mmCIF file of C-alpha atoms in Angstrom:
data_model
loop_
_atom_site.group_PDB
_atom_site.id
_atom_site.type_symbol
_atom_site.label_atom_id
_atom_site.label_comp_id
_atom_site.label_asym_id
_atom_site.label_seq_id
_atom_site.Cartn_x
_atom_site.Cartn_y
_atom_site.Cartn_z
ATOM 1 C CA UNK M 1 129.484 90.467 91.379
ATOM 2 C CA UNK M 2 127.709 93.178 89.341
ATOM 3 C CA UNK M 3 130.700 94.808 87.967
ATOM 4 C CA UNK M 4 129.055 98.130 87.077
ATOM 5 C CA UNK M 5 127.444 98.433 90.399
ATOM 6 C CA UNK M 6 130.827 97.660 92.048
ATOM 7 C CA UNK M 7 132.610 100.371 90.026
ATOM 8 C CA UNK M 8 129.988 102.887 91.458
ATOM 9 C CA UNK M 9 130.805 101.742 95.000
ATOM 10 C CA UNK M 10 134.483 102.033 94.324
ATOM 11 C CA UNK M 11 133.987 105.551 92.990
ATOM 12 C CA UNK M 12 132.037 106.597 95.924
ATOM 13 C CA UNK M 13 134.663 105.007 98.247
ATOM 14 C CA UNK M 14 137.357 107.195 96.649
ATOM 15 C CA UNK M 15 135.218 110.299 96.830
ATOM 16 C CA UNK M 16 134.535 109.779 100.550
ATOM 17 C CA UNK M 17 138.083 108.630 101.251
ATOM 18 C CA UNK M 18 137.079 105.320 102.586
ATOM 19 C CA UNK M 19 139.699 102.783 101.440
ATOM 20 C CA UNK M 20 137.947 99.658 102.858
ATOM 21 C CA UNK M 21 134.224 98.876 103.372
ATOM 22 C CA UNK M 22 132.158 96.408 105.340
ATOM 23 C CA UNK M 23 128.716 95.737 104.059
ATOM 24 C CA UNK M 24 126.319 93.617 106.203
ATOM 25 C CA UNK M 25 122.902 94.599 104.942
ATOM 26 C CA UNK M 26 121.474 91.523 102.939
ATOM 27 C CA UNK M 27 119.595 93.819 100.609
ATOM 28 C CA UNK M 28 123.040 95.607 99.726
ATOM 29 C CA UNK M 29 124.668 92.296 99.430
ATOM 30 C CA UNK M 30 121.940 91.051 97.008
ATOM 31 C CA UNK M 31 122.320 94.317 95.069
ATOM 32 C CA UNK M 32 126.055 93.666 94.495
ATOM 33 C CA UNK M 33 125.947 89.842 94.213
ATOM 34 C CA UNK M 34 122.479 88.872 93.132
ATOM 35 C CA UNK M 35 122.321 86.417 96.125
ATOM 36 C CA UNK M 36 119.894 86.729 98.994
ATOM 37 C CA UNK M 37 121.439 85.637 102.338
ATOM 38 C CA UNK M 38 119.327 86.048 105.515
ATOM 39 C CA UNK M 39 121.889 85.348 108.407
ATOM 40 C CA UNK M 40 119.654 85.768 111.417
ATOM 41 C CA UNK M 41 121.852 86.155 114.457
ATOM 42 C CA UNK M 42 124.865 84.961 112.612
ATOM 43 C CA UNK M 43 127.536 87.213 111.145
ATOM 44 C CA UNK M 44 127.431 88.075 107.451
ATOM 45 C CA UNK M 45 129.868 90.644 105.944
ATOM 46 C CA UNK M 46 131.063 91.552 102.447
ATOM 47 C CA UNK M 47 134.463 93.247 102.587
ATOM 48 C CA UNK M 48 135.610 95.484 99.697
ATOM 49 C CA UNK M 49 138.868 97.266 99.596
ATOM 50 C CA UNK M 50 139.764 100.261 97.338
ATOM 51 C CA UNK M 51 141.456 97.874 94.866
ATOM 52 C CA UNK M 52 138.135 96.060 94.142
ATOM 53 C CA UNK M 53 139.009 93.019 96.077
ATOM 54 C CA UNK M 54 135.782 91.506 97.439
ATOM 55 C CA UNK M 55 135.425 88.842 100.112
ATOM 56 C CA UNK M 56 132.088 87.421 101.439
ATOM 57 C CA UNK M 57 132.176 86.109 104.977
ATOM 58 C CA UNK M 58 129.326 83.742 105.548
ATOM 59 C CA UNK M 59 128.290 80.828 107.983
ATOM 60 C CA UNK M 60 128.588 77.454 106.240
ATOM 61 C CA UNK M 61 124.874 76.948 107.227
ATOM 62 C CA UNK M 62 123.999 79.070 104.181
ATOM 63 C CA UNK M 63 125.303 77.265 101.124
ATOM 64 C CA UNK M 64 126.616 79.697 98.453
ATOM 65 C CA UNK M 65 127.493 77.292 95.563
ATOM 66 C CA UNK M 66 127.173 79.916 92.876
ATOM 67 C CA UNK M 67 130.104 81.703 91.435
ATOM 68 C CA UNK M 68 129.544 85.267 92.568
ATOM 69 C CA UNK M 69 132.868 86.702 91.315
ATOM 70 C CA UNK M 70 134.391 87.103 94.672
ATOM 71 C CA UNK M 71 136.254 85.085 97.366
ATOM 72 C CA UNK M 72 133.866 83.188 99.736
ATOM 73 C CA UNK M 73 135.186 82.659 103.343
ATOM 74 C CA UNK M 74 133.078 80.257 105.311
ATOM 75 C CA UNK M 75 133.180 79.666 109.038
ATOM 76 C CA UNK M 76 131.036 77.465 111.311
ATOM 77 C CA UNK M 77 129.226 77.920 114.580
ATOM 78 C CA UNK M 78 132.306 77.043 116.859
ATOM 79 C CA UNK M 79 134.617 79.424 115.057
ATOM 80 C CA UNK M 80 135.104 83.071 115.889
ATOM 81 C CA UNK M 81 133.864 84.914 112.613
ATOM 82 C CA UNK M 82 135.008 88.288 113.848
ATOM 83 C CA UNK M 83 138.503 87.118 114.459
ATOM 84 C CA UNK M 84 138.477 85.527 111.107
ATOM 85 C CA UNK M 85 137.301 88.842 109.541
ATOM 86 C CA UNK M 86 139.852 90.758 111.407
ATOM 87 C CA UNK M 87 142.731 89.132 109.719
ATOM 88 C CA UNK M 88 141.582 90.533 106.361
ATOM 89 C CA UNK M 89 140.792 94.106 107.498
ATOM 90 C CA UNK M 90 143.877 96.323 106.854
ATOM 91 C CA UNK M 91 145.447 97.811 110.012
ATOM 92 C CA UNK M 92 145.781 101.600 110.147
ATOM 93 C CA UNK M 93 143.133 102.464 107.420
ATOM 94 C CA UNK M 94 139.802 103.922 107.631
ATOM 95 C CA UNK M 95 136.930 101.163 107.459
ATOM 96 C CA UNK M 96 133.373 102.035 106.608
ATOM 97 C CA UNK M 97 130.679 99.962 108.170
ATOM 98 C CA UNK M 98 127.001 100.137 107.169
ATOM 99 C CA UNK M 99 124.027 100.651 109.491
ATOM 100 C CA UNK M 100 123.095 97.051 109.722
ATOM 101 C CA UNK M 101 126.170 95.405 111.580
ATOM 102 C CA UNK M 102 125.130 94.514 115.170
ATOM 103 C CA UNK M 103 127.229 96.086 117.852
ATOM 104 C CA UNK M 104 128.187 92.623 119.062
ATOM 105 C CA UNK M 105 130.293 92.228 116.007
ATOM 106 C CA UNK M 106 131.494 95.762 115.517
ATOM 107 C CA UNK M 107 132.805 96.301 119.049
ATOM 108 C CA UNK M 108 134.838 93.227 118.939
ATOM 109 C CA UNK M 109 136.202 94.126 115.578
ATOM 110 C CA UNK M 110 137.136 97.353 116.994
ATOM 111 C CA UNK M 111 139.064 95.516 119.727
ATOM 112 C CA UNK M 112 140.843 93.568 117.200
ATOM 113 C CA UNK M 113 141.749 96.573 114.908
ATOM 114 C CA UNK M 114 142.612 99.355 117.370
ATOM 115 C CA UNK M 115 144.658 101.039 114.589
ATOM 116 C CA UNK M 116 141.709 101.520 112.264
ATOM 117 C CA UNK M 117 139.422 104.505 112.001
ATOM 118 C CA UNK M 118 135.709 103.208 111.943
ATOM 119 C CA UNK M 119 133.295 105.382 110.204
ATOM 120 C CA UNK M 120 129.389 104.899 109.738
ATOM 121 C CA UNK M 121 129.105 104.305 105.857
ATOM 122 C CA UNK M 122 126.143 105.297 103.618
ATOM 123 C CA UNK M 123 128.100 104.519 100.501
ATOM 124 C CA UNK M 124 126.076 101.547 99.233
ATOM 125 C CA UNK M 125 122.811 103.185 100.156
ATOM 126 C CA UNK M 126 123.707 106.373 98.222
ATOM 127 C CA UNK M 127 124.729 104.311 95.231
ATOM 128 C CA UNK M 128 121.356 102.296 95.449
ATOM 129 C CA UNK M 129 119.280 105.541 95.306
ATOM 130 C CA UNK M 130 120.041 105.893 91.623
ATOM 131 C CA UNK M 131 118.368 102.940 89.825
ATOM 132 C CA UNK M 132 119.885 101.509 86.700
ATOM 133 C CA UNK M 133 117.639 100.718 83.697
ATOM 134 C CA UNK M 134 117.145 97.041 84.743
ATOM 135 C CA UNK M 135 116.042 98.182 88.143
ATOM 136 C CA UNK M 136 113.575 100.704 86.716
ATOM 137 C CA UNK M 137 112.140 98.006 84.468
ATOM 138 C CA UNK M 138 111.547 95.803 87.646
ATOM 139 C CA UNK M 139 109.860 98.563 89.579
ATOM 140 C CA UNK M 140 107.555 99.242 86.708
ATOM 141 C CA UNK M 141 106.535 95.673 86.719
ATOM 142 C CA UNK M 142 106.158 95.473 90.523
ATOM 143 C CA UNK M 143 104.158 98.659 90.423
ATOM 144 C CA UNK M 144 101.893 97.320 87.646
ATOM 145 C CA UNK M 145 100.953 94.416 89.674
ATOM 146 C CA UNK M 146 100.389 96.450 92.669
ATOM 147 C CA UNK M 147 97.975 98.858 90.760
ATOM 148 C CA UNK M 148 95.864 95.999 89.586
ATOM 149 C CA UNK M 149 95.774 94.646 93.294
ATOM 150 C CA UNK M 150 94.348 97.982 94.425
ATOM 151 C CA UNK M 151 91.489 97.704 91.830
ATOM 152 C CA UNK M 152 90.746 94.142 92.911
ATOM 153 C CA UNK M 153 90.768 94.875 96.597
ATOM 154 C CA UNK M 154 88.407 97.681 96.230
ATOM 155 C CA UNK M 155 85.920 95.323 94.660
ATOM 156 C CA UNK M 156 85.804 93.535 97.966
ATOM 157 C CA UNK M 157 84.489 96.507 100.074
ATOM 158 C CA UNK M 158 80.887 96.133 99.238
ATOM 159 C CA UNK M 159 80.936 92.400 100.393
ATOM 160 C CA UNK M 160 81.276 93.463 103.987
ATOM 161 C CA UNK M 161 84.843 92.240 104.532
ATOM 162 C CA UNK M 162 86.533 93.343 107.801
ATOM 163 C CA UNK M 163 90.040 95.052 107.451
ATOM 164 C CA UNK M 164 91.552 91.763 108.618
ATOM 165 C CA UNK M 165 89.723 89.745 105.934
ATOM 166 C CA UNK M 166 90.718 92.275 103.213
ATOM 167 C CA UNK M 167 94.359 91.547 104.234
ATOM 168 C CA UNK M 168 93.875 87.859 103.941
ATOM 169 C CA UNK M 169 92.248 88.384 100.507
ATOM 170 C CA UNK M 170 95.120 90.471 99.375
ATOM 171 C CA UNK M 171 97.453 87.479 99.921
ATOM 172 C CA UNK M 172 95.440 85.582 97.234
ATOM 173 C CA UNK M 173 95.203 88.477 95.001
ATOM 174 C CA UNK M 174 98.827 88.938 94.887
ATOM 175 C CA UNK M 175 99.371 85.317 94.237
ATOM 176 C CA UNK M 176 96.940 85.309 91.460
ATOM 177 C CA UNK M 177 98.740 88.381 89.852
ATOM 178 C CA UNK M 178 102.114 86.857 90.161
ATOM 179 C CA UNK M 179 103.606 88.820 93.108
ATOM 180 C CA UNK M 180 106.266 87.289 95.415
ATOM 181 C CA UNK M 181 104.496 88.576 98.564
ATOM 182 C CA UNK M 182 103.991 91.727 100.561
ATOM 183 C CA UNK M 183 106.743 94.539 100.616
ATOM 184 C CA UNK M 184 105.389 95.560 103.912
ATOM 185 C CA UNK M 185 102.364 94.793 106.167
ATOM 186 C CA UNK M 186 99.241 96.270 104.373
ATOM 187 C CA UNK M 187 97.475 99.177 105.925
ATOM 188 C CA UNK M 188 93.638 98.867 105.564
ATOM 189 C CA UNK M 189 91.731 101.297 107.658
ATOM 190 C CA UNK M 190 88.002 102.270 107.770
ATOM 191 C CA UNK M 191 86.569 105.466 109.066
ATOM 192 C CA UNK M 192 88.266 106.842 112.177
ATOM 193 C CA UNK M 193 90.840 104.144 111.877
ATOM 194 C CA UNK M 194 92.139 105.895 108.651
ATOM 195 C CA UNK M 195 93.182 108.852 110.914
ATOM 196 C CA UNK M 196 96.116 106.633 112.141
ATOM 197 C CA UNK M 197 98.682 106.481 109.195
ATOM 198 C CA UNK M 198 100.056 103.121 110.193
ATOM 199 C CA UNK M 199 96.855 101.490 111.438
ATOM 200 C CA UNK M 200 96.956 97.655 111.799
ATOM 201 C CA UNK M 201 93.919 96.041 110.102
ATOM 202 C CA UNK M 202 91.565 94.680 112.827
ATOM 203 C CA UNK M 203 88.065 93.165 113.035
ATOM 204 C CA UNK M 204 86.293 96.424 111.922
ATOM 205 C CA UNK M 205 83.505 96.634 109.275
ATOM 206 C CA UNK M 206 82.923 99.457 106.930
ATOM 207 C CA UNK M 207 80.064 101.968 107.646
ATOM 208 C CA UNK M 208 78.158 104.335 105.299
ATOM 209 C CA UNK M 209 80.276 107.492 104.966
ATOM 210 C CA UNK M 210 83.638 105.966 105.996
ATOM 211 C CA UNK M 211 86.834 107.032 104.319
ATOM 212 C CA UNK M 212 88.867 103.860 103.464
ATOM 213 C CA UNK M 213 92.538 104.038 103.233
ATOM 214 C CA UNK M 214 94.279 101.181 101.297
ATOM 215 C CA UNK M 215 98.040 101.260 101.467
ATOM 216 C CA UNK M 216 99.621 98.214 100.096
ATOM 217 C CA UNK M 217 102.743 96.985 98.415
ATOM 218 C CA UNK M 218 104.132 93.857 96.826
ATOM 219 C CA UNK M 219 107.397 92.378 95.871
ATOM 220 C CA UNK M 220 108.193 91.040 92.419
ATOM 221 C CA UNK M 221 111.543 89.660 91.420
ATOM 222 C CA UNK M 222 113.119 91.367 94.599
ATOM 223 C CA UNK M 223 111.823 94.827 94.021
ATOM 224 C CA UNK M 224 109.097 96.620 95.989
ATOM 225 C CA UNK M 225 105.993 98.601 95.082
ATOM 226 C CA UNK M 226 103.917 100.850 97.361
ATOM 227 C CA UNK M 227 100.675 102.604 96.636
ATOM 228 C CA UNK M 228 97.848 104.270 98.640
ATOM 229 C CA UNK M 229 94.302 105.111 97.509
ATOM 230 C CA UNK M 230 91.587 106.429 99.680
ATOM 231 C CA UNK M 231 88.015 105.834 98.691
ATOM 232 C CA UNK M 232 84.500 106.517 100.361
ATOM 233 C CA UNK M 233 81.736 103.917 101.130
ATOM 234 C CA UNK M 234 78.369 104.835 99.826
ATOM 235 C CA UNK M 235 78.737 108.517 100.396
ATOM 236 C CA UNK M 236 81.273 111.282 101.154
ATOM 237 C CA UNK M 237 80.572 114.232 103.340
ATOM 238 C CA UNK M 238 81.173 117.746 102.280
ATOM 239 C CA UNK M 239 84.196 117.845 104.651
ATOM 240 C CA UNK M 240 85.489 114.621 103.271
ATOM 241 C CA UNK M 241 85.126 115.812 99.720
ATOM 242 C CA UNK M 242 87.059 119.031 100.678
ATOM 243 C CA UNK M 243 89.926 117.213 102.353
ATOM 244 C CA UNK M 244 90.207 114.684 99.418
ATOM 245 C CA UNK M 245 90.437 117.555 96.861
ATOM 246 C CA UNK M 246 93.242 119.120 98.995
ATOM 247 C CA UNK M 247 95.274 115.962 99.206
ATOM 248 C CA UNK M 248 94.834 115.191 95.574
ATOM 249 C CA UNK M 249 96.060 118.699 94.550
ATOM 250 C CA UNK M 250 98.964 118.428 97.007
ATOM 251 C CA UNK M 251 99.874 115.120 95.604
ATOM 252 C CA UNK M 252 99.749 116.458 92.077
ATOM 253 C CA UNK M 253 101.772 119.628 92.937
ATOM 254 C CA UNK M 254 104.546 117.558 94.397
ATOM 255 C CA UNK M 255 104.753 115.326 91.445
ATOM 256 C CA UNK M 256 104.949 118.412 89.235
ATOM 257 C CA UNK M 257 107.743 119.711 91.315
ATOM 258 C CA UNK M 258 109.969 116.487 90.558
ATOM 259 C CA UNK M 259 112.720 117.130 88.145
ATOM 260 C CA UNK M 260 116.573 116.757 88.258
ATOM 261 C CA UNK M 261 118.343 119.358 90.449
ATOM 262 C CA UNK M 262 115.350 120.210 92.638
ATOM 263 C CA UNK M 263 115.909 119.510 96.307
ATOM 264 C CA UNK M 264 113.942 116.855 98.069
ATOM 265 C CA UNK M 265 112.773 119.473 100.750
ATOM 266 C CA UNK M 266 111.305 121.558 97.898
ATOM 267 C CA UNK M 267 109.183 118.583 96.647
ATOM 268 C CA UNK M 268 108.061 118.271 100.274
ATOM 269 C CA UNK M 269 107.229 121.962 100.412
ATOM 270 C CA UNK M 270 105.107 121.903 97.252
ATOM 271 C CA UNK M 271 102.805 119.383 99.085
ATOM 272 C CA UNK M 272 103.057 120.851 102.524
ATOM 273 C CA UNK M 273 102.667 124.414 101.697
ATOM 274 C CA UNK M 274 99.326 123.737 99.745
ATOM 275 C CA UNK M 275 97.843 121.801 102.677
ATOM 276 C CA UNK M 276 98.981 124.518 105.084
ATOM 277 C CA UNK M 277 97.513 127.172 102.920
ATOM 278 C CA UNK M 278 94.189 125.244 102.941
ATOM 279 C CA UNK M 279 94.173 125.356 106.785
ATOM 280 C CA UNK M 280 95.058 121.621 107.410
ATOM 281 C CA UNK M 281 98.797 121.890 108.074
ATOM 282 C CA UNK M 282 98.743 120.398 111.485
ATOM 283 C CA UNK M 283 96.897 117.356 110.248
ATOM 284 C CA UNK M 284 99.639 116.484 107.777
ATOM 285 C CA UNK M 285 101.784 114.648 110.233
ATOM 286 C CA UNK M 286 104.464 112.957 108.268
ATOM 287 C CA UNK M 287 107.000 113.490 105.459
ATOM 288 C CA UNK M 288 105.833 113.616 101.866
ATOM 289 C CA UNK M 289 107.707 110.565 100.594
ATOM 290 C CA UNK M 290 110.495 107.856 100.962
ATOM 291 C CA UNK M 291 112.824 106.224 98.554
ATOM 292 C CA UNK M 292 112.023 102.658 97.451
ATOM 293 C CA UNK M 293 113.626 99.884 95.524
ATOM 294 C CA UNK M 294 114.973 96.394 96.808
ATOM 295 C CA UNK M 295 113.564 97.502 100.156
ATOM 296 C CA UNK M 296 110.239 99.425 100.607
ATOM 297 C CA UNK M 297 111.994 102.141 102.610
ATOM 298 C CA UNK M 298 115.460 103.136 101.348
ATOM 299 C CA UNK M 299 118.041 105.793 102.009
ATOM 300 C CA UNK M 300 116.817 109.279 101.076
ATOM 301 C CA UNK M 301 113.404 110.697 101.874
ATOM 302 C CA UNK M 302 111.178 113.493 100.614
ATOM 303 C CA UNK M 303 111.201 115.726 103.732
ATOM 304 C CA UNK M 304 111.819 119.073 104.896
ATOM 305 C CA UNK M 305 115.095 117.983 106.305
ATOM 306 C CA UNK M 306 116.570 116.617 103.152
ATOM 307 C CA UNK M 307 118.558 119.222 101.297
ATOM 308 C CA UNK M 308 119.951 116.726 98.695
ATOM 309 C CA UNK M 309 119.225 117.130 95.125
ATOM 310 C CA UNK M 310 117.154 114.921 92.893
ATOM 311 C CA UNK M 311 118.901 112.957 90.158
ATOM 312 C CA UNK M 312 117.631 110.895 87.144
ATOM 313 C CA UNK M 313 117.089 107.191 88.233
ATOM 314 C CA UNK M 314 115.943 107.939 91.757
ATOM 315 C CA UNK M 315 112.524 106.407 92.706
ATOM 316 C CA UNK M 316 110.536 107.599 95.642
ATOM 317 C CA UNK M 317 106.983 107.952 96.828
ATOM 318 C CA UNK M 318 104.792 110.996 96.923
ATOM 319 C CA UNK M 319 102.193 110.439 99.643
ATOM 320 C CA UNK M 320 100.658 113.514 101.361
ATOM 321 C CA UNK M 321 97.836 112.954 103.844
ATOM 322 C CA UNK M 322 95.526 114.795 106.147
ATOM 323 C CA UNK M 323 94.318 112.843 109.307
ATOM 324 C CA UNK M 324 91.382 114.127 111.345
ATOM 325 C CA UNK M 325 91.517 112.183 114.732
ATOM 326 C CA UNK M 326 88.346 110.294 115.522
ATOM 327 C CA UNK M 327 86.771 111.093 112.171
ATOM 328 C CA UNK M 328 88.622 110.331 108.912
ATOM 329 C CA UNK M 329 91.899 110.107 107.223
ATOM 330 C CA UNK M 330 92.923 110.654 103.436
ATOM 331 C CA UNK M 331 96.248 109.696 101.758
ATOM 332 C CA UNK M 332 97.098 109.504 98.044
ATOM 333 C CA UNK M 333 100.469 107.853 97.242
ATOM 334 C CA UNK M 334 102.196 107.398 93.825
ATOM 335 C CA UNK M 335 105.717 106.184 92.990
ATOM 336 C CA UNK M 336 107.703 108.204 90.693
ATOM 337 C CA UNK M 337 111.018 107.876 88.924
ATOM 338 C CA UNK M 338 113.101 110.795 88.038
ATOM 339 C CA UNK M 339 113.687 111.255 84.212
ATOM 340 C CA UNK M 340 116.033 113.656 82.404
ATOM 341 C CA UNK M 341 113.509 116.471 82.262
ATOM 342 C CA UNK M 342 110.760 115.473 84.985
ATOM 343 C CA UNK M 343 109.474 112.199 86.275
ATOM 344 C CA UNK M 344 107.328 109.181 85.252
ATOM 345 C CA UNK M 345 104.607 107.996 87.640
ATOM 346 C CA UNK M 346 104.930 104.242 88.061
ATOM 347 C CA UNK M 347 101.681 103.717 89.769
ATOM 348 C CA UNK M 348 98.772 103.375 87.210
ATOM 349 C CA UNK M 349 95.502 103.531 89.102
ATOM 350 C CA UNK M 350 92.734 106.126 89.130
ATOM 351 C CA UNK M 351 92.891 108.670 91.940
ATOM 352 C CA UNK M 352 89.763 110.864 91.266
ATOM 353 C CA UNK M 353 87.343 110.794 94.314
ATOM 354 C CA UNK M 354 85.546 107.473 94.299
ATOM 355 C CA UNK M 355 82.536 106.308 96.150
ATOM 356 C CA UNK M 356 82.141 102.459 96.472
ATOM 357 C CA UNK M 357 78.499 101.458 96.504
#
């Protein structure tokens, strides 16, 4: 177990008055133990009580030979893992359960432990929001690889690659740069397709004047990166140039707003208000950003609904966009880590208007 991270979990459990906690999210279990376990349909649970006692319940199909600094309790496919777990949960006490645990396990545990109060728990997710120095260093490494990948993928555009082929080529680029794979399915969108923020790459080729949205991310040493750049092929119309300049300014205004103590909603407003003042508010159809780390989308977002305050060590995206249906889309995304007096931009890639010849 990572003792420093466990201490943070225990402190948050005490603050929320949750004396026992059940964690099933593989990413959160990795965060605490350094061990990835992907259980599929089988039960996986890490039980923690207020005294710091930790027990990992895992199917024997998944060998865990390492000394993880906790008790490992194995079960097989013919045993009832929920009944086994229920014998360790303390009757009459509140039990926090994270978002990932399937209802087929939760409902049965509730039957076994009728005297317990079950609550939805965001304890580990909240602790994961603030990265320690080792995590920040890993995020820098992942983002550096991703920034290089953007530069290399843009070089392929003049070769007439379809969106799908660009995706295939990106796999090779990441391998050459030392990445461990995608952090999410890449979004590569030409022309009118760029007006769909989550476009799936297809058999489309680029045409003169198209906006090209490249939204990609990789995993390196279990930490994710995410970047979006928009370029234009051979020329950019006056409308496209105007929209690009608005999105770029919105991106920079939001980054300038990032500092400890500011609310996430105020960062969102810095980007959104500028786009609205330019007359394109209804074409900015999503939140300004999301938290990122072991997972590409983590707890805490940069949105009008999030009144929480930013703290040093938090890492999230800044990605305003404007999407004109049937014509074009522009999105510019950077990752930032909050510092003691502002923020550091982790993405290192030019974002001035670029025309690919």
